[in-house]
Amino acid sequence: MTGIRPGLHLRGLDRGEIPTADWLCACGHHERARGRKAVTELNTRVHVGHCPHRAPEEHRRNAA
């Protein structure tokens, strides 16, 4: 194994722990959320497989 894979990783949801979520985007952007409210917000905002940090492919072609 060579590091963390991109995606949304959730921990502590069923064990009485503080829920924690880590999102690693394919572009390398990382976000961490702690607490039920913050984890829920991150989970609803993230779309795994879609990078919101880069311009869509058609916009890049038009700019070139």
PDB file of C-alpha atoms in Angstrom:
ATOM      1  CA  MET A   1       0.000   0.000   0.000  1.00  0.00           C
ATOM      2  CA  THR A   2       1.409   3.381  -0.969  1.00  0.00           C
ATOM      3  CA  GLY A   3      -0.568   6.041   0.878  1.00  0.00           C
ATOM      4  CA  ILE A   4      -4.099   7.274   1.280  1.00  0.00           C
ATOM      5  CA  ARG A   5      -6.531   6.706  -1.574  1.00  0.00           C
ATOM      6  CA  PRO A   6      -8.767   9.541  -2.777  1.00  0.00           C
ATOM      7  CA  GLY A   7     -12.309   9.387  -1.458  1.00  0.00           C
ATOM      8  CA  LEU A   8     -14.401  10.042   1.631  1.00  0.00           C
ATOM      9  CA  HIS A   9     -13.355   8.162   4.767  1.00  0.00           C
ATOM     10  CA  LEU A  10     -15.710   8.143   7.791  1.00  0.00           C
ATOM     11  CA  ARG A  11     -14.818   6.996  11.309  1.00  0.00           C
ATOM     12  CA  GLY A  12     -16.448   6.891  14.735  1.00  0.00           C
ATOM     13  CA  LEU A  13     -20.079   6.768  13.639  1.00  0.00           C
ATOM     14  CA  ASP A  14     -21.316   3.851  15.770  1.00  0.00           C
ATOM     15  CA  ARG A  15     -18.969   3.590  18.725  1.00  0.00           C
ATOM     16  CA  GLY A  16     -19.861   6.610  20.837  1.00  0.00           C
ATOM     17  CA  GLU A  17     -16.789   8.421  19.499  1.00  0.00           C
ATOM     18  CA  ILE A  18     -16.672  11.853  17.888  1.00  0.00           C
ATOM     19  CA  PRO A  19     -17.446  11.289  14.186  1.00  0.00           C
ATOM     20  CA  THR A  20     -14.569  12.220  11.894  1.00  0.00           C
ATOM     21  CA  ALA A  21     -14.471  12.407   8.112  1.00  0.00           C
ATOM     22  CA  ASP A  22     -11.509  12.862   5.800  1.00  0.00           C
ATOM     23  CA  TRP A  23     -12.007  13.734   2.152  1.00  0.00           C
ATOM     24  CA  LEU A  24      -9.069  13.430  -0.198  1.00  0.00           C
ATOM     25  CA  CYS A  25      -9.921  14.688  -3.679  1.00  0.00           C
ATOM     26  CA  ALA A  26      -8.215  13.177  -6.715  1.00  0.00           C
ATOM     27  CA  CYS A  27      -6.460  16.543  -7.243  1.00  0.00           C
ATOM     28  CA  GLY A  28      -4.822  16.277  -3.790  1.00  0.00           C
ATOM     29  CA  HIS A  29      -7.132  18.654  -1.865  1.00  0.00           C
ATOM     30  CA  HIS A  30      -7.777  17.392   1.701  1.00  0.00           C
ATOM     31  CA  GLU A  31     -10.536  18.336   4.147  1.00  0.00           C
ATOM     32  CA  ARG A  32     -11.240  16.988   7.628  1.00  0.00           C
ATOM     33  CA  ALA A  33     -14.490  17.359   9.543  1.00  0.00           C
ATOM     34  CA  ARG A  34     -15.074  16.527  13.221  1.00  0.00           C
ATOM     35  CA  GLY A  35     -18.423  16.279  14.954  1.00  0.00           C
ATOM     36  CA  ARG A  36     -21.741  14.964  13.697  1.00  0.00           C
ATOM     37  CA  LYS A  37     -22.911  18.256  12.124  1.00  0.00           C
ATOM     38  CA  ALA A  38     -19.624  18.925  10.297  1.00  0.00           C
ATOM     39  CA  VAL A  39     -19.352  15.318   9.071  1.00  0.00           C
ATOM     40  CA  THR A  40     -22.942  15.386   7.779  1.00  0.00           C
ATOM     41  CA  GLU A  41     -22.291  18.678   5.931  1.00  0.00           C
ATOM     42  CA  LEU A  42     -19.102  17.350   4.324  1.00  0.00           C
ATOM     43  CA  ASN A  43     -20.829  14.108   3.359  1.00  0.00           C
ATOM     44  CA  THR A  44     -23.644  15.970   1.570  1.00  0.00           C
ATOM     45  CA  ARG A  45     -21.225  18.357  -0.209  1.00  0.00           C
ATOM     46  CA  VAL A  46     -18.691  15.809  -1.488  1.00  0.00           C
ATOM     47  CA  HIS A  47     -19.264  13.925  -4.731  1.00  0.00           C
ATOM     48  CA  VAL A  48     -16.576  11.254  -4.956  1.00  0.00           C
ATOM     49  CA  GLY A  49     -15.218  11.055  -8.487  1.00  0.00           C
ATOM     50  CA  HIS A  50     -15.986  14.740  -9.214  1.00  0.00           C
ATOM     51  CA  CYS A  51     -13.325  17.367  -8.526  1.00  0.00           C
ATOM     52  CA  PRO A  52     -14.806  20.801  -7.742  1.00  0.00           C
ATOM     53  CA  HIS A  53     -11.294  22.321  -7.643  1.00  0.00           C
ATOM     54  CA  ARG A  54     -10.585  22.061 -11.359  1.00  0.00           C
ATOM     55  CA  ALA A  55     -12.406  23.581 -14.298  1.00  0.00           C
ATOM     56  CA  PRO A  56     -14.639  21.201 -16.263  1.00  0.00           C
ATOM     57  CA  GLU A  57     -12.972  19.663 -19.328  1.00  0.00           C
ATOM     58  CA  GLU A  58     -15.014  21.695 -21.826  1.00  0.00           C
ATOM     59  CA  HIS A  59     -14.021  24.977 -20.165  1.00  0.00           C
ATOM     60  CA  ARG A  60     -10.347  24.079 -20.397  1.00  0.00           C
ATOM     61  CA  ARG A  61     -10.666  23.301 -24.097  1.00  0.00           C
ATOM     62  CA  ASN A  62     -12.418  26.605 -24.797  1.00  0.00           C
ATOM     63  CA  ALA A  63      -9.762  28.576 -22.900  1.00  0.00           C
ATOM     64  CA  ALA A  64      -6.906  27.062 -24.889  1.00  0.00           C
TER      65      ALA A  64
END
